[in-house]
Short mmCIF file of C-alpha atoms and ligand atoms in Angstrom, two decimals:
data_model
loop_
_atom_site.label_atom_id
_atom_site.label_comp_id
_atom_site.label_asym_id
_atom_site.label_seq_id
_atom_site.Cartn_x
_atom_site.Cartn_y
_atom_site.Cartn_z
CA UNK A 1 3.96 -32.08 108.41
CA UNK A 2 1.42 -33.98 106.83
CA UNK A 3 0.46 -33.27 102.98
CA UNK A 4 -3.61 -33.73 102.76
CA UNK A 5 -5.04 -34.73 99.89
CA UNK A 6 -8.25 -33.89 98.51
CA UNK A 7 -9.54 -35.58 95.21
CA UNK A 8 -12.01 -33.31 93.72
CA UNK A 9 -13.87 -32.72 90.25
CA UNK A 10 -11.83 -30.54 88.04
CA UNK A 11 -15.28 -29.02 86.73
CA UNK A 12 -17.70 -28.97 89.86
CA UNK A 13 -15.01 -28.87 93.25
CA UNK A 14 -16.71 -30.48 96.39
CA UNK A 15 -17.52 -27.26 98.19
CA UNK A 16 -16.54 -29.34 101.28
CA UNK A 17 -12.74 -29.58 100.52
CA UNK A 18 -12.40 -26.19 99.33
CA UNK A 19 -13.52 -24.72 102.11
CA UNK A 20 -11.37 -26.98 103.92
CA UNK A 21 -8.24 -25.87 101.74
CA UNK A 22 -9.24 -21.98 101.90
CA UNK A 23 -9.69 -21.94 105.96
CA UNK A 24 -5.98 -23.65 105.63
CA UNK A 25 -5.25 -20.81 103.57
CA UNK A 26 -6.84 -17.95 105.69
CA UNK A 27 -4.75 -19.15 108.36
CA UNK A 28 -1.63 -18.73 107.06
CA UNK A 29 -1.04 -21.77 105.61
CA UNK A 30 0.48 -23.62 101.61
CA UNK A 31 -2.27 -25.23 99.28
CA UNK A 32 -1.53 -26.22 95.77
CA UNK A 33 -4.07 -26.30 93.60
CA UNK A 34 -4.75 -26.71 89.74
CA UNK A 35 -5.07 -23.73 87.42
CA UNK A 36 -5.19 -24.17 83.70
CA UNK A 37 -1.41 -23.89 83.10
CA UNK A 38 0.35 -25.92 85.81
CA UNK A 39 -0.12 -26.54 89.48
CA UNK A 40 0.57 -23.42 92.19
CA UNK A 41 1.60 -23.44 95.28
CA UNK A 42 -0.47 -20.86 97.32
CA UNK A 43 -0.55 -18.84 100.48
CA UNK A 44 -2.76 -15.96 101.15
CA UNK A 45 -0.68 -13.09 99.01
CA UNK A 46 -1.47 -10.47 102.01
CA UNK A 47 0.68 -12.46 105.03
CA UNK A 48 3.76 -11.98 105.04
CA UNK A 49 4.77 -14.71 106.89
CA UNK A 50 2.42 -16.98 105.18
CA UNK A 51 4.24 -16.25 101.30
CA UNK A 52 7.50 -16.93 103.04
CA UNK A 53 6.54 -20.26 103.87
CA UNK A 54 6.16 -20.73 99.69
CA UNK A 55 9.80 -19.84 99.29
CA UNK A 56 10.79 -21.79 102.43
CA UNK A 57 9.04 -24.89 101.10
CA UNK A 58 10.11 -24.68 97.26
CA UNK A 59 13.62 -23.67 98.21
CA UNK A 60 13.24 -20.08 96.13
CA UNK A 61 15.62 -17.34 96.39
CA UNK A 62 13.38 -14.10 97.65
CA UNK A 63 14.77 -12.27 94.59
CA UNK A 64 12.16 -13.86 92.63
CA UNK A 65 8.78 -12.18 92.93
CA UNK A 66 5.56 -14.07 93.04
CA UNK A 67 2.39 -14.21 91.14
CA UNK A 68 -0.91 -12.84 92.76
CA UNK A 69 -4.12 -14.82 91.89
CA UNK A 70 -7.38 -13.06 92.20
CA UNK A 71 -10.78 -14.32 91.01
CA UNK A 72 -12.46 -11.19 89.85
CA UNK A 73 -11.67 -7.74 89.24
CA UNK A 74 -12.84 -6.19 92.30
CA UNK A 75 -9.82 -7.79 93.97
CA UNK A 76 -7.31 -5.85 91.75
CA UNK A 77 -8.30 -2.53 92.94
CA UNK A 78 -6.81 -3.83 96.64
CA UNK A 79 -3.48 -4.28 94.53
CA UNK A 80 -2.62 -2.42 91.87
CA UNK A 81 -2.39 1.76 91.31
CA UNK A 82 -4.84 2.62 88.59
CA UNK A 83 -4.89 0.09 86.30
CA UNK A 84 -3.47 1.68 82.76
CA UNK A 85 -6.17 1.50 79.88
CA UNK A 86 -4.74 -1.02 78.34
CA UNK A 87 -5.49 -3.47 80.75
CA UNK A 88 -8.96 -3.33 80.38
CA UNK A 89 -9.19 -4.57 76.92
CA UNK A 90 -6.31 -7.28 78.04
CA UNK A 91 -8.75 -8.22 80.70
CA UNK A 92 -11.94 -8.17 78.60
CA UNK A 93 -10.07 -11.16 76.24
CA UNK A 94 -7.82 -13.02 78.30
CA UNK A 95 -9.04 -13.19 81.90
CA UNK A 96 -9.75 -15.65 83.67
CA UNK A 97 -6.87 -17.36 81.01
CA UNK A 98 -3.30 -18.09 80.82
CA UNK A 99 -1.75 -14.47 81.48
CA UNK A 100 -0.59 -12.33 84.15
CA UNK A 101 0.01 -8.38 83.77
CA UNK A 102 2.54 -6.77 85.91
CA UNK A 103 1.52 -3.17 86.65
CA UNK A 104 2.56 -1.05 89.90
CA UNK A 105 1.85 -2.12 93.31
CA UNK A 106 -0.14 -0.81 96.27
CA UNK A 107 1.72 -0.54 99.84
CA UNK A 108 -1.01 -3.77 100.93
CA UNK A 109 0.85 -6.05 98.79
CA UNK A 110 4.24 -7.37 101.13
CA UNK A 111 7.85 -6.66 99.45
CA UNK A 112 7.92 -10.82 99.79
CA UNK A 113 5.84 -11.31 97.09
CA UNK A 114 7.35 -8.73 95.00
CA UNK A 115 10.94 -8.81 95.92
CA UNK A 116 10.88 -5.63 97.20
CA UNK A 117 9.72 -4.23 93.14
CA UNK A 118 7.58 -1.23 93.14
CA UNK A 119 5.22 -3.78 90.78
CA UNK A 120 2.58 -6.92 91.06
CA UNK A 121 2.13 -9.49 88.78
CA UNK A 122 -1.47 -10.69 88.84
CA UNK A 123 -3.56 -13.11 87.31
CA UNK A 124 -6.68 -14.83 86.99
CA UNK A 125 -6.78 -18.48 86.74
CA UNK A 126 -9.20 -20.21 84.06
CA UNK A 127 -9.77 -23.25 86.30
CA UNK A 128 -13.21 -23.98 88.40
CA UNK A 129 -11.34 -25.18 91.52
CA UNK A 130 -8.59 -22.10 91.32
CA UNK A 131 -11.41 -19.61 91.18
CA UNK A 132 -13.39 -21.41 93.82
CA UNK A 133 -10.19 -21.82 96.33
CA UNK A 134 -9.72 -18.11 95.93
CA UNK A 135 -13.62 -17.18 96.21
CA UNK A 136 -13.49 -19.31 99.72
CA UNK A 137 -10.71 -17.75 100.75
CA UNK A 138 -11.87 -14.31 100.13
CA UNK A 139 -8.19 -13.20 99.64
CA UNK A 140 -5.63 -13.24 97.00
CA UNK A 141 -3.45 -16.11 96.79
CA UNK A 142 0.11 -15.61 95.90
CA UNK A 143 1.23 -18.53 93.85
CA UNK A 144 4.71 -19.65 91.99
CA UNK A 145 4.34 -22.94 90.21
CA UNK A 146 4.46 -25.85 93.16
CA UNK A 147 7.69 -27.57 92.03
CA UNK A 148 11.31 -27.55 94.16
CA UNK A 149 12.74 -24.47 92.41
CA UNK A 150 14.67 -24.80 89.37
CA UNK A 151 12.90 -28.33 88.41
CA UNK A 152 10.06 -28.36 85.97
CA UNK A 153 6.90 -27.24 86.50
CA UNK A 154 4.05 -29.73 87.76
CA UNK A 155 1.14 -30.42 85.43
CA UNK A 156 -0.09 -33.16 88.13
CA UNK A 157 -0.60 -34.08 91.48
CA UNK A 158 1.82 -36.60 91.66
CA UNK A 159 4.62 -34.03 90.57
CA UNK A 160 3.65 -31.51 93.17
CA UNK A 161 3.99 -34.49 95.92
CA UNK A 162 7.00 -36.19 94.61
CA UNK A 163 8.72 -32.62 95.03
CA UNK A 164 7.22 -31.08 98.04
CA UNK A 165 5.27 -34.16 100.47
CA UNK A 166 5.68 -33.12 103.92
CA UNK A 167 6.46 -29.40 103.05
CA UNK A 168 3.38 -28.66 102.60
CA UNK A 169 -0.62 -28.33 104.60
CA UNK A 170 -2.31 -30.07 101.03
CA UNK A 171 -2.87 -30.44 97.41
CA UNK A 172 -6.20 -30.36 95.61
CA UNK A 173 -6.04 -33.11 93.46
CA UNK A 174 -8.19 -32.13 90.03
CA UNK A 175 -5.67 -34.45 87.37
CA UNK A 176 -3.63 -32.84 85.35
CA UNK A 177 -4.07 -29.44 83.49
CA UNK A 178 -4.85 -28.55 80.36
CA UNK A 179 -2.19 -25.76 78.95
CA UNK A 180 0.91 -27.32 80.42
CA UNK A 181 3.19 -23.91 80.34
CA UNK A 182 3.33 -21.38 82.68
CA UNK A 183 0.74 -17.74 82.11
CA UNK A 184 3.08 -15.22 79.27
CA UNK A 185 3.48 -12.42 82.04
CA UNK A 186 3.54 -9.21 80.54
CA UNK A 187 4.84 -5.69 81.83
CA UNK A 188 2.42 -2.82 81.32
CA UNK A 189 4.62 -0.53 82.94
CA UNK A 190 6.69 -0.46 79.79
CA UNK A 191 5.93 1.25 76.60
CA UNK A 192 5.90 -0.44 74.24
CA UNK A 193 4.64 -3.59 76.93
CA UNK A 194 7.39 -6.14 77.32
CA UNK A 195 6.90 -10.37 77.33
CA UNK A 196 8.79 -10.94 80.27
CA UNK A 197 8.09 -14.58 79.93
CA UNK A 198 5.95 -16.38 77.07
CA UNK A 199 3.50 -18.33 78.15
CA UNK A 200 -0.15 -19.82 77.27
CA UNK A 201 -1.39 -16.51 75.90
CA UNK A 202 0.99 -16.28 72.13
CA UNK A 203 2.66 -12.76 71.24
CA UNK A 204 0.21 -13.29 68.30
CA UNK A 205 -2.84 -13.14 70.19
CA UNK A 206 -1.41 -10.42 72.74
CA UNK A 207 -0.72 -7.76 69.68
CA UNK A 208 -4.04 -7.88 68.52
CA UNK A 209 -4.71 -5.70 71.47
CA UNK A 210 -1.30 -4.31 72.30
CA UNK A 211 0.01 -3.71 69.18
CA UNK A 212 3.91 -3.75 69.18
CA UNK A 213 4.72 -5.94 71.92
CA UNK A 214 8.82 -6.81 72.72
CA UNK A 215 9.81 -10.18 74.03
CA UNK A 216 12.51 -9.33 77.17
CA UNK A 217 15.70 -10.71 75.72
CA UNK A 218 17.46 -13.63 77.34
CA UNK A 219 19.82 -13.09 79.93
CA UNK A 220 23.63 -12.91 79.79
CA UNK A 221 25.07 -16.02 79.91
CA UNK A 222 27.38 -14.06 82.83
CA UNK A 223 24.33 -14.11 85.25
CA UNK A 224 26.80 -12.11 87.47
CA UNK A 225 26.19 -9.00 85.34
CA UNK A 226 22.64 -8.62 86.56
CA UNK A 227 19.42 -10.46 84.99
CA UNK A 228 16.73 -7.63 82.86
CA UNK A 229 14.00 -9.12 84.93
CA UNK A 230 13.45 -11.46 87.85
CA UNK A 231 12.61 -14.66 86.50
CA UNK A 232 15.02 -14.42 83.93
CA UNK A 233 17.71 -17.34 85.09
CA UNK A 234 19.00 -19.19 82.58
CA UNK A 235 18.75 -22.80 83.80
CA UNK A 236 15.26 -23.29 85.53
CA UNK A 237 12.58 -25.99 84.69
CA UNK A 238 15.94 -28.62 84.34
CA UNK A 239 15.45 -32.06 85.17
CA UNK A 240 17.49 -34.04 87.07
CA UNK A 241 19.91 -35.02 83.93
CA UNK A 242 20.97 -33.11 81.36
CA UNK A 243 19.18 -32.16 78.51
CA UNK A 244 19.94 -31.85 74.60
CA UNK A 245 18.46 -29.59 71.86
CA UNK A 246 18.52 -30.48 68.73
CA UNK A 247 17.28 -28.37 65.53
CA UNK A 248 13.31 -28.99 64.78
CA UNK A 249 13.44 -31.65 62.42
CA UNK A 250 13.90 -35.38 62.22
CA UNK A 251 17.78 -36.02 60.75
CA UNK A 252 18.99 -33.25 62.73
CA UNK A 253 17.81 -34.96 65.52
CA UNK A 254 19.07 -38.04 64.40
CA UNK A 255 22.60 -36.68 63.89
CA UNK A 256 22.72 -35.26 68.01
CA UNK A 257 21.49 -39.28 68.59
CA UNK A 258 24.32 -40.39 66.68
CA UNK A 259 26.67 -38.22 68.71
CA UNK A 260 26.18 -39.69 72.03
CA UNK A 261 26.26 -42.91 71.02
CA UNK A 262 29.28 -42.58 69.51
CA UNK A 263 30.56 -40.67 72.96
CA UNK A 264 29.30 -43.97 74.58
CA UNK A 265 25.93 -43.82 75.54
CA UNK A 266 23.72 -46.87 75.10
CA UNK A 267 20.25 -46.58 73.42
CA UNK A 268 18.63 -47.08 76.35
CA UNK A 269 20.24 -44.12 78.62
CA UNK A 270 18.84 -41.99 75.92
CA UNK A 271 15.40 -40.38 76.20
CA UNK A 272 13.68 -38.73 73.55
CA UNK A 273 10.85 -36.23 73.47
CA UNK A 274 9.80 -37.70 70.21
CA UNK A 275 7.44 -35.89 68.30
CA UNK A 276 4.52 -38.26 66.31
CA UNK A 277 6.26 -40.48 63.81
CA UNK A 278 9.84 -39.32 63.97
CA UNK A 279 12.71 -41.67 63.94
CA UNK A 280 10.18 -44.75 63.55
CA UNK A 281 13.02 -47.12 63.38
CA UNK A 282 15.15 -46.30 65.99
CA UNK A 283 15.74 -48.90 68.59
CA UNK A 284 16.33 -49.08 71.80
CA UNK A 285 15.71 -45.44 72.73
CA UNK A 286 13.57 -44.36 75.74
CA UNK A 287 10.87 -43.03 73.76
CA UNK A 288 8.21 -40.26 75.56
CA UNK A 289 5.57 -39.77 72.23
CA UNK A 290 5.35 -35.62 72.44
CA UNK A 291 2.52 -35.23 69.89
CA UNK A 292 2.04 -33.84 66.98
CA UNK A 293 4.85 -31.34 65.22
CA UNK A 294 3.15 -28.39 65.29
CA UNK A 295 0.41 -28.94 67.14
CA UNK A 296 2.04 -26.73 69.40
CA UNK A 297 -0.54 -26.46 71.73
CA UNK A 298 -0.49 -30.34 72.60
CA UNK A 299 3.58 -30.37 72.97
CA UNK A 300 2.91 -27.70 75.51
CA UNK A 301 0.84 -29.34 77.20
CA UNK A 302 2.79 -32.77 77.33
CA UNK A 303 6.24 -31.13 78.05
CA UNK A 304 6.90 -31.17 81.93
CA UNK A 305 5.18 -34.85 82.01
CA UNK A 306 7.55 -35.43 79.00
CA UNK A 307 10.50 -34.43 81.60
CA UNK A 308 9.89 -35.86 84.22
CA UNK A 309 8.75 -39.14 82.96
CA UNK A 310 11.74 -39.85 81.64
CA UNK A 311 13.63 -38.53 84.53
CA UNK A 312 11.74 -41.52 85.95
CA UNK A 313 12.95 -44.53 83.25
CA UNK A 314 16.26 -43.49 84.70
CA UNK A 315 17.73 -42.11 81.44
CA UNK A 316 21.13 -40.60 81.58
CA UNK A 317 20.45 -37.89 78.98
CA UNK A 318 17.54 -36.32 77.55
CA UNK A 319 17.35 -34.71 73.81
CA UNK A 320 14.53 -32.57 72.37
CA UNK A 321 13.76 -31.29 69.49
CA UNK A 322 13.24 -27.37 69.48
CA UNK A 323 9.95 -25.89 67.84
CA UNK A 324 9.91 -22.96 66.04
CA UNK A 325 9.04 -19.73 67.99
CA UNK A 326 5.00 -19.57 66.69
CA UNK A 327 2.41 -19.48 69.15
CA UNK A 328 2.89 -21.64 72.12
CA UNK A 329 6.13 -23.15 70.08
CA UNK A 330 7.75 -19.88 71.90
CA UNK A 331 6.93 -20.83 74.95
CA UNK A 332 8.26 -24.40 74.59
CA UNK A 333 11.35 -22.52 73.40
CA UNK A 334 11.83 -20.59 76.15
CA UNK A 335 11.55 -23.80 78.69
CA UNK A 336 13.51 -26.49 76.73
CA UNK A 337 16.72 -23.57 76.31
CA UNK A 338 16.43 -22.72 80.18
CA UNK A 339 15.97 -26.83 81.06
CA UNK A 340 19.21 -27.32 78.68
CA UNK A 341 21.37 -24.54 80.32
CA UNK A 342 24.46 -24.90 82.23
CA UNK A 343 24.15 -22.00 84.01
CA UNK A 344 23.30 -21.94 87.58
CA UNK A 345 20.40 -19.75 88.75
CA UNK A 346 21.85 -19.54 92.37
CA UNK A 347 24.54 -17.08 91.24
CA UNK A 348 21.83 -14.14 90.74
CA UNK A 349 21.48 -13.56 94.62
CA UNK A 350 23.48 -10.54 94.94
CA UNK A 351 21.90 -8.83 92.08
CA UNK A 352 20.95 -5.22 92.99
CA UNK A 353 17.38 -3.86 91.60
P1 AMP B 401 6.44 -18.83 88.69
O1 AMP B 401 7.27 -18.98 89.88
O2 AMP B 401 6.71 -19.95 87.73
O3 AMP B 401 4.99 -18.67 88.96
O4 AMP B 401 6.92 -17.50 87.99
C1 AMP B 401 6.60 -16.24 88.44
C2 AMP B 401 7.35 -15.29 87.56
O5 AMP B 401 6.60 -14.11 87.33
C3 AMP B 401 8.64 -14.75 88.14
O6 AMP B 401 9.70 -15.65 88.03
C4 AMP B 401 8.85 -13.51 87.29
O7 AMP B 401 9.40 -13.84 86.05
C5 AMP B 401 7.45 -13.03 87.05
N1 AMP B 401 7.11 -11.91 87.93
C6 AMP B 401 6.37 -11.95 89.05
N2 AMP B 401 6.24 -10.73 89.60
C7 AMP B 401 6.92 -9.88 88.81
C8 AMP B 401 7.17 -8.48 88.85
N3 AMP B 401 6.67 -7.69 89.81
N4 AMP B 401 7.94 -7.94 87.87
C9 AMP B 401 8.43 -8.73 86.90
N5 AMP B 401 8.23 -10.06 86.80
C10 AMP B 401 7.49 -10.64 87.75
MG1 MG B 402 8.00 -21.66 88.46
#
């Protein structure tokens, strides 16, 4: 098939091509489109057949449940059993934003998206075309992020195509977002409420309405032995080469540097996601300038480019430097230590839940 295009305004959509994109939807078939975090990949979250074209087209294993974008709370009631109390105040600061709550289901919502779980993940989108796609559409939109699966996320057009041209009906185009990680998705079913994945909403900000809130702890490294949650598989977001951590600071980077030279590697098969003014007079490295150390909220933001621009120079091996886990550093966390894993995700199929 075909992959149209549409260029729009990131601010003010022309109404034209998102009507065009939500009749495309309506109909049963893929879109991606911008939110605030990364680009998603999205069918209308009520056809079955429609969100298995998503997992068709990104090559996802149908254990791993989908988000549900909606673009205002009346849409949630078609979704979700009463909505626990909680949620309200969660709503009231962070929606539309960078977080999804996963609360239990109604019978409406198709085992595809969930993965057969008796619960929804749901979110709503702080981005002028996302709100307006959904609007048109007049439906929810089940989304994952529009990447193959397993490679890292897109923050632009240009990813979404280089991965999925030709699997897909179109793309609106808006440049690339703003937050750069995935939505934290939380689980309100659990007491206290468990991080199943940090995201663009800190564990800060989420306990000053929550209170205690637990971060879900990573998997086993035998993914055999079941994961705690979908979602949960250790190597996801990888690039096509491997990729390094090294402690958050400047010689200890340095000393993993030193180590692969000294296993062979020349300067220039090494990229770096080289935060400002580190390592200054190092030569020869492939050199992708991160942003400032602890401006966490700019590293997010530049991370999946960071990936997959050096992917592009051709590097053999890429080595990061691992923030500390404080605001959106723990989401940058979480990503770099899945990107760097060895671990397969496509063991986890025969989990039981
Ligand atoms: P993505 O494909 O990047 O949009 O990620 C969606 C993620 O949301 C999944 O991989 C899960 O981690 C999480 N998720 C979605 N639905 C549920 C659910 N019902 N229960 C737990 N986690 C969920
Ligand atoms: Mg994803």
């Amino acid at each position: 098939m075909e992959t149209k295009v549409w260029r729009v305004d990131p601010k003010s959509p022309d109404p034209e091509a998102i009507n065009e994109a939500a009749e495309i939807i309506r109909k049963g078939g893929l879109i991606a489109f911008p939110t605030e975090t990364v680009y998603g990949l999205g069918a209308n979250a009520l056809d079955e057949t429609a969100v298995r074209k998503i997992f068709a087209a990104k090559e996802r294993p149908a254990w791993d449940p989908l988000i549900v974008h909606i673009c205002n709370l009346a849409m949630l009631e078609q979704l979700v059993e009463d909505a626990p109390e909680k949620f309200t105040e969660l709503a009231s600061r962070f929606m539309p934003g960078p977080l999804t709550v996963v609360m239990r289901k109604k019978a409406i919502v198709p085992d595809a998206v969930t993965a057969g779980l008796p619960t929804v993940a749901v979110r709503m989108p702080n981005h002028p075309v996302a709100l307006a796609l959904i609007e048109a559409a007049g439906v929810p939109i089940a989304a994952p992020s529009a990447n193959k699966f397993g490679r890292p996320s897109p923050t632009t057009a240009e990813h979404v195509l280089h991965d999925l041209a030709g699997r897909i009906d179109g793309i609106l185009d808006a440049g690339p977002t703003q937050v750069g990680v995935e939505s934290t998705v939380v689980d309100l079913t659990k007491t206290p409420p468990v991080i199943l994945r940090p995201g663009g909403v800190s564990k800060e900000r989420l306990e000053e309405v929550l209170g205690e809130v637990i971060v879900a702890s990573r998997p086993p490294s035998d993914v055999e032995a079941g994961l705690p949650s979908p979602g949960m598989m250790p190597r996801h977001y990888a690039p096509s080469v491997p990729v390094i951590l090294a402690d958050g600071n400047p010689s200890e980077l340095l000393q993993v540097i030193e180590r692969l030279k000294s296993q062979g590697y020349e300067p220039n098969q090494i990229g770096i996601l080289m935060p400002e003014g580190w390592l200054t007079g190092e030569e020869g490295l492939v050199i992708f300038r991160w942003g400032r150390w602890s401006n966490w909220e700019e590293m997010a933001q530049r991370l999946f480019e960071g990936l997959r621009w050096l992917e592009r120079q051709g590097v053999s091996v890429i080595v990061a430097p691992l923030p500390p886990p404080i605001g959106l550093g723990l989401a940058i966390r979480d990503r770099l230590t899945k990107a760097a894993s060895t671990n397969s995700a496509t063991n986890c199929q025969g989990n039981s839940r």
